[in-house]
Tab-separated table of C-alpha atoms in Angstrom:
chain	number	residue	atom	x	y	z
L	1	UNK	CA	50.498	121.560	-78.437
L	2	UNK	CA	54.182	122.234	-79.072
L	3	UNK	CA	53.771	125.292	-76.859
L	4	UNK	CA	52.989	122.323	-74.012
L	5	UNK	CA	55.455	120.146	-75.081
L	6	UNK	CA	58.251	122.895	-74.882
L	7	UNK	CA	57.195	124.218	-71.317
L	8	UNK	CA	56.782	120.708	-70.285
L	9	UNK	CA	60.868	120.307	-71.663
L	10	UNK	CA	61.609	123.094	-69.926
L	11	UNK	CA	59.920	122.899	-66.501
L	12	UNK	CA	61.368	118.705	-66.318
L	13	UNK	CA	65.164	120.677	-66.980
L	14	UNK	CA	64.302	123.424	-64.400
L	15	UNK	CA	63.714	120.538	-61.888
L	16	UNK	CA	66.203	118.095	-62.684
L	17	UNK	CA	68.964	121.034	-62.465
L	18	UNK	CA	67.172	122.330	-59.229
L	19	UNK	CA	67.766	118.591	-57.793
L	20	UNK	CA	71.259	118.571	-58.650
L	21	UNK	CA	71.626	121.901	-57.028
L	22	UNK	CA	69.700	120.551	-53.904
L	23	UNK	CA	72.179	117.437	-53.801
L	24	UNK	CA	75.508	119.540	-54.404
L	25	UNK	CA	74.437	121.982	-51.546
L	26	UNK	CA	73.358	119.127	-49.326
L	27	UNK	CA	76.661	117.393	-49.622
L	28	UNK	CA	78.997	120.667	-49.911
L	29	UNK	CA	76.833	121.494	-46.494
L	30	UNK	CA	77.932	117.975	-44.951
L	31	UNK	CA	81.420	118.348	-46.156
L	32	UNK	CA	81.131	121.685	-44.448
L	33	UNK	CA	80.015	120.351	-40.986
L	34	UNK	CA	82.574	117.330	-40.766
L	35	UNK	CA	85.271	119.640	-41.489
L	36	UNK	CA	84.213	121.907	-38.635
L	37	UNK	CA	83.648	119.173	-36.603
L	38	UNK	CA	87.299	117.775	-37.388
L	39	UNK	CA	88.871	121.377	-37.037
L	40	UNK	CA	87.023	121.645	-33.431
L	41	UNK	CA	88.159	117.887	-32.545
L	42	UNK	CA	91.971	118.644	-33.686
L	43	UNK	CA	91.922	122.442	-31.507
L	44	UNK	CA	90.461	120.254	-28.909
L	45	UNK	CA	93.938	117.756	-28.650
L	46	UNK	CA	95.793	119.631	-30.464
L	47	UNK	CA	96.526	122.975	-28.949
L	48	UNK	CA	95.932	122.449	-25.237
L	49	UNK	CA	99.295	119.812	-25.797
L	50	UNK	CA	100.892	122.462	-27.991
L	51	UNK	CA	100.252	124.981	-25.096
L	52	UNK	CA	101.538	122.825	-22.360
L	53	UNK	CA	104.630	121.933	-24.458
L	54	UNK	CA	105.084	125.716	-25.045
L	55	UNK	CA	104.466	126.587	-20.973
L	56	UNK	CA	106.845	123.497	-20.262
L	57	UNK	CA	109.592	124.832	-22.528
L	58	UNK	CA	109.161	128.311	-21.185
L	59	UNK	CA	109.143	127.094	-17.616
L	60	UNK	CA	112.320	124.876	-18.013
L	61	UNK	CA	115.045	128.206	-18.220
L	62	UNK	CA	113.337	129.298	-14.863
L	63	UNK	CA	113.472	126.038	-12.822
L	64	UNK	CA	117.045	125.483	-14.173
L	65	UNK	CA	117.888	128.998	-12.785
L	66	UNK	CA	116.042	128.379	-9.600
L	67	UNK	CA	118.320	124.677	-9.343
L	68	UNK	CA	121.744	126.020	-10.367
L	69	UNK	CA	124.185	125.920	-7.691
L	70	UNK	CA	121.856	123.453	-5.703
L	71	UNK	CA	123.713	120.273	-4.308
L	72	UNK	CA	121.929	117.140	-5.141
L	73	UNK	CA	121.459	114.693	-1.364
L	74	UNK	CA	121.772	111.409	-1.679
L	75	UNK	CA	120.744	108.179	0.928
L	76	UNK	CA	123.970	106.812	0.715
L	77	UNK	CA	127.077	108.078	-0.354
L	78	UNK	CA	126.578	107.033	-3.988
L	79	UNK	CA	125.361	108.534	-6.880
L	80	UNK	CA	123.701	105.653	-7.999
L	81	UNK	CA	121.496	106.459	-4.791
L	82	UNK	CA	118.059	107.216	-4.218
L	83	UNK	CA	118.028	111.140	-4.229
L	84	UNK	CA	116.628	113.246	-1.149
L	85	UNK	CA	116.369	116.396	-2.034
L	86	UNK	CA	118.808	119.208	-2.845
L	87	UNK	CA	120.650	121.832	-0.898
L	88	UNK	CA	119.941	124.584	-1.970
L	89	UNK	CA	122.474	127.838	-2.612
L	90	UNK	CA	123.545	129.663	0.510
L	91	UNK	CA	121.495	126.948	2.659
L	92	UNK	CA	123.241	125.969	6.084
L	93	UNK	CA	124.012	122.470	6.630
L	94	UNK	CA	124.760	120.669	10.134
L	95	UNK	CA	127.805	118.200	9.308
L	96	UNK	CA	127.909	114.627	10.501
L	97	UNK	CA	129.515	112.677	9.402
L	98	UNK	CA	132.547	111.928	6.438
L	99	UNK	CA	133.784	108.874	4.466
L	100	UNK	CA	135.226	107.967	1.186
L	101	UNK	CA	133.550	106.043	-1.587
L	102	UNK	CA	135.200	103.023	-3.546
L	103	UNK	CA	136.727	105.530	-6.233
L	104	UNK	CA	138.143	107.326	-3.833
L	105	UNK	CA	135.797	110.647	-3.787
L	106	UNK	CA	134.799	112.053	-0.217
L	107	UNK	CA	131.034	112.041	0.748
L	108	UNK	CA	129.947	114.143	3.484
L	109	UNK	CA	126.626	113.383	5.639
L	110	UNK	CA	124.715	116.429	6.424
L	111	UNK	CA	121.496	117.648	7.722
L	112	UNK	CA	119.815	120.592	5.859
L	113	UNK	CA	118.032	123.324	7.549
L	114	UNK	CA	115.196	121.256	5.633
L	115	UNK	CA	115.859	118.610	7.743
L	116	UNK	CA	117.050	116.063	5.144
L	117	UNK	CA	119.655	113.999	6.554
L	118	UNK	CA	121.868	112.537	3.704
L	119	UNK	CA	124.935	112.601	1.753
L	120	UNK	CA	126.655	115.218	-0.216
L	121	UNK	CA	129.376	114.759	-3.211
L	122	UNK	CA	132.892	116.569	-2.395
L	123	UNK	CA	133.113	119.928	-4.588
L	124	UNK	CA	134.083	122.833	-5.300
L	125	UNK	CA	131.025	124.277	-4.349
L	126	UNK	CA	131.208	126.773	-1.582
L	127	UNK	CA	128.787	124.937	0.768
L	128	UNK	CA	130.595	121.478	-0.149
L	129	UNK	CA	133.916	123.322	0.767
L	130	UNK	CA	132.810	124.650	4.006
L	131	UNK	CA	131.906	121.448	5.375
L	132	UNK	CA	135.544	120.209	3.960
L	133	UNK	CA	137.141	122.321	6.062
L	134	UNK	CA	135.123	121.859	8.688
L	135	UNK	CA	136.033	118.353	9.124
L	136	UNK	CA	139.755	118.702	8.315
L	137	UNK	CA	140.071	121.276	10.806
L	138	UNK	CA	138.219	119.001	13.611
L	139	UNK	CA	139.795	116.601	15.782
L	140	UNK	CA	139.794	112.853	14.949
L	141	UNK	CA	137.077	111.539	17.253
L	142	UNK	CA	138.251	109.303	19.739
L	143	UNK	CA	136.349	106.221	20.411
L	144	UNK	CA	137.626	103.583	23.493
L	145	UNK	CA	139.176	106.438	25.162
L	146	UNK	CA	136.607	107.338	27.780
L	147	UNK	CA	137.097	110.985	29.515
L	148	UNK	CA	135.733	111.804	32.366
L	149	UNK	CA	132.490	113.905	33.172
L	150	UNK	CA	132.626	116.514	35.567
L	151	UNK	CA	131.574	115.929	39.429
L	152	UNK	CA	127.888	117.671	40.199
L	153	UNK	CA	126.355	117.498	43.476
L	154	UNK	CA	122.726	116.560	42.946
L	155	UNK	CA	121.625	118.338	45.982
L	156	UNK	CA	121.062	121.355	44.247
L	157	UNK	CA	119.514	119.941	40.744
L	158	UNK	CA	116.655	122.491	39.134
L	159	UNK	CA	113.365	121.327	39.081
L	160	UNK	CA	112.818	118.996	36.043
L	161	UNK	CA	116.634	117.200	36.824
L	162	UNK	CA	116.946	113.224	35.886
L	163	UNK	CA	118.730	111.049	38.086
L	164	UNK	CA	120.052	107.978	36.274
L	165	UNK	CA	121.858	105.107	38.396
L	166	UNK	CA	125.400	104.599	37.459
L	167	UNK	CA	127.440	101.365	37.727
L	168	UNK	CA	131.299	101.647	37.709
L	169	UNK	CA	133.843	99.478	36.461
L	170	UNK	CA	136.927	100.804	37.668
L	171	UNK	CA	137.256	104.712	36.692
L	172	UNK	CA	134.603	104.425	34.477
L	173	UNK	CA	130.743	105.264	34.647
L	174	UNK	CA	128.130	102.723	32.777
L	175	UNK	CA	123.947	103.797	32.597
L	176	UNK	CA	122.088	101.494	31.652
L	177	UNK	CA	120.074	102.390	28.057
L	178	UNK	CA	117.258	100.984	26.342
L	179	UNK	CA	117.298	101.133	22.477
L	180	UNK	CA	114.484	101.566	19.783
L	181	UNK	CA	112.147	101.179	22.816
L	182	UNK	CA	113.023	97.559	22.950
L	183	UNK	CA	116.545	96.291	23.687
L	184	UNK	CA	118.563	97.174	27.267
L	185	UNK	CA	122.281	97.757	26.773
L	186	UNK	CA	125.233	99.148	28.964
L	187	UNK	CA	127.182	101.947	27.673
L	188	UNK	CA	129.762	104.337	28.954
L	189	UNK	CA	129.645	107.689	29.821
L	190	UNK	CA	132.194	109.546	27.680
L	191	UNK	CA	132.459	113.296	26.375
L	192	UNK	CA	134.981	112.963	24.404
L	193	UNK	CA	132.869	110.835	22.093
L	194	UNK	CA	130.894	113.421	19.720
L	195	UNK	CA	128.772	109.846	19.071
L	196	UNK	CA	127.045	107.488	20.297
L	197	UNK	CA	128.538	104.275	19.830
L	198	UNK	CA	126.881	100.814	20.349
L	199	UNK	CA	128.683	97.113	19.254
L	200	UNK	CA	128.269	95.093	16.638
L	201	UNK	CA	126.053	92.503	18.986
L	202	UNK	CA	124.111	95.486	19.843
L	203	UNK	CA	123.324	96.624	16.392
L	204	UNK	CA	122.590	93.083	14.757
L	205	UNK	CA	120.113	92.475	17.538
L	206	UNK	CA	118.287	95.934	16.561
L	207	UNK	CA	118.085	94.968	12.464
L	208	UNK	CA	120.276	98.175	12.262
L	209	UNK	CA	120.503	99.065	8.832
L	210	UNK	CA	124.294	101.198	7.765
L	211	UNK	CA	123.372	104.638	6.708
L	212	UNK	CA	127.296	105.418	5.798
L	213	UNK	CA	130.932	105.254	7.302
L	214	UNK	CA	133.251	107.147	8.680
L	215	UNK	CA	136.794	107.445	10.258
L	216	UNK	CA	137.193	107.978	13.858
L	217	UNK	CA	140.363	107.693	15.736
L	218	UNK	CA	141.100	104.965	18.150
L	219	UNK	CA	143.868	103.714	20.733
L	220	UNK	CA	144.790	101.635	17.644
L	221	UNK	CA	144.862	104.445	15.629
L	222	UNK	CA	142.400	105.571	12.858
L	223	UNK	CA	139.592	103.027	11.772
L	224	UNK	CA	136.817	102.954	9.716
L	225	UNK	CA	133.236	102.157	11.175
L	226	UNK	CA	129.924	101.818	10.151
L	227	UNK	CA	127.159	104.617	10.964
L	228	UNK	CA	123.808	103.493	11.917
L	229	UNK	CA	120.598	105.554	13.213
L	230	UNK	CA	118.495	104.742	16.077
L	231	UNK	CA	114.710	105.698	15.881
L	232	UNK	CA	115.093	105.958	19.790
L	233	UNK	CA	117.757	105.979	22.737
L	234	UNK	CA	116.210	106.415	26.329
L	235	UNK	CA	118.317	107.027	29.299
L	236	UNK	CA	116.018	107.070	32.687
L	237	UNK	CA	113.434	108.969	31.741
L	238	UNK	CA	115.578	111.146	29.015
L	239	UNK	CA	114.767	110.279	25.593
L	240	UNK	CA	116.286	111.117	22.250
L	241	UNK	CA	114.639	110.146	18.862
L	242	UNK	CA	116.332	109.832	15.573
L	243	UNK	CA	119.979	109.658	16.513
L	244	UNK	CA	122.601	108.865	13.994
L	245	UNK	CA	125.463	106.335	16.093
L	246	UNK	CA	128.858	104.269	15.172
L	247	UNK	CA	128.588	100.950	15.245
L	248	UNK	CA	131.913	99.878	16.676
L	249	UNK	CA	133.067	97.267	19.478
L	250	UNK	CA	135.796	99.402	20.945
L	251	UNK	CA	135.938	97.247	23.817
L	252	UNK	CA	136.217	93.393	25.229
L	253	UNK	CA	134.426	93.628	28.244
L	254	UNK	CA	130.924	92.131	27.344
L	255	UNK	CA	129.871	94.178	30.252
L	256	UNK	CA	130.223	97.183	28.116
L	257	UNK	CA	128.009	98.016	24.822
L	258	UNK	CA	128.945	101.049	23.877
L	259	UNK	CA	129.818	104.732	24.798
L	260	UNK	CA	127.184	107.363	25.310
L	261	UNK	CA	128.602	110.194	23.709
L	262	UNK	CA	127.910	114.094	23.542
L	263	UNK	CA	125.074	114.439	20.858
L	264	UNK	CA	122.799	112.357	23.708
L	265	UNK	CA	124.700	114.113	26.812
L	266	UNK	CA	124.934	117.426	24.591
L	267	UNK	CA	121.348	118.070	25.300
L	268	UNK	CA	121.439	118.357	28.766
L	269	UNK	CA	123.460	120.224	31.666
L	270	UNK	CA	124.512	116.819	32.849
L	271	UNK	CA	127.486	115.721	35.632
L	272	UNK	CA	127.864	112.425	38.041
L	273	UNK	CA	127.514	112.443	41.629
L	274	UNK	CA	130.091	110.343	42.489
L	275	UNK	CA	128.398	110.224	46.147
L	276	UNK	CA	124.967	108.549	45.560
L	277	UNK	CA	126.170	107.141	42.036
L	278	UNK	CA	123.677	108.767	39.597
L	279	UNK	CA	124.244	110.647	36.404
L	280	UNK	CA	122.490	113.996	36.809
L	281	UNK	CA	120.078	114.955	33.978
L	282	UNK	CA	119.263	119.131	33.946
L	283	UNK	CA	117.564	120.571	31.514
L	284	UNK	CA	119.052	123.742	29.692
């Protein structure tokens, strides 16, 4: 009977430690699977963000290469500005147009070979100084002192040649225009304008918006004036879209609206037959 009594002891320990194993395995196993699941949940977040923060930080040396040198283009001359876009090293720009800011620091509007038309800080970059010079070495534009186009007989026009009725008011030559597709106006024929140049009237009737300024010589000597751009200017049936123009009333005869100046003319192999009055149109 003891015998019993001892295995009986003995088998109730072998159990009770064999639970306690069972339990400790059972929760060292859970333990086990929430800290896999927490290691898999933290590589999850964790690294792809630790991978994009290394790619960012060892793409930011390379974009700063590719972006040094670059000029930043602004809408207006103002740094404050929204910005356009950036001319990039050794990139050709067409110049447009100059003025100087409020503290006294020259903008230049440009058109990159991107096609971004906007303005550029004076520098001492090497594009920046090219278009300097360019416009200290050019000729104050005269506006209100119309020259004269040259005669063309339009007898022997090329095919393709627009003929444009001309009006005269003493020695000069007015075609009548239409603007943004909507408004009529009168303006002179002048090549020694390297703009286009509408009035004041004209431009408040179209909801121009000013784009910049700039200084153009006049009879009264050199003013400022405001630069505007037309989404269309239509001459007959010659049409040129997005055309940057002063805004300017360079003369008192109401008759008059503006000048029609050499980047619309420019386009064309143009001259006046003074004979039958029209403006002759030929393509180049």
């Amino acid at each position: 009977m003891q015998l019993d009594s001892d295995w009986t002891r003995a088998g109730k320990q072998l159990s009770e430690i064999s639970t306690a194993h069972y339990l400790r395995s059972t929760l060292f196993s859970s333990y086990q699977r929430i800290a896999i699941a927490v290691f898999i949940t933290c590589s999850i977040i964790i690294c792809p963000s630790l991978t994009l923060a290394a790619y960012s930080e060892s793409a930011e040396p390379s974009s700063t290469s590719r972006n040094l040198g670059a000029i930043s283009i602004y809408s207006a001359p103002d740094e404050a500005s929204l910005r356009l876009g950036t001319l990039a090293p050794g990139e050709t720009a067409t110049p447009i147009a100059e003025t100087q800011a409020a503290g006294g620091e020259r903008w230049f509007l440009i058109k990159s070979k991107a096609a971004i038309t906007g303005w550029i800080k004076q520098s001492e970059n090497d594009q920046a100084k090219k278009i300097d010079n360019f416009f200290k070495s050019r000729p104050a534009e005269n506006v209100g002192v119309p020259v004269a186009i040259p005669n063309l007989s339009s007898a022997a026009a090329p095919r393709g040649t627009i003929f444009v009725p001309v009006l005269t008011a003493g020695p000069s030559a007015i075609v009548t225009v239409t603007l943004n597709q909507t408004i009529t106006g009168n303006l002179m024929l002048d090549t020694g304008a390297t703009h286009t140049v509408i009035s004041q009237r004209l431009a408040g009737t179209l909801s121009l918006r000013p784009v910049g300024r700039s200084a153009v010589q006049t009879v009264g000597g050199v003013i400022a004036v405001t630069i505007s751009r037309l989404r269309s200017l239509k001459v007959g049936e010659a049409e040129v879209n997005d055309l940057l123009i002063i805004v300017h009333d360079f003369s008192p005869d109401p008759r008059i609206n503006g000048l029609l100046g050499m980047d619309f003319l420019g386009r064309y192999r143009f001259g006046l037959d003074a004979q039958r009055q029209v403006l002759v149109l030929s393509p180049r």
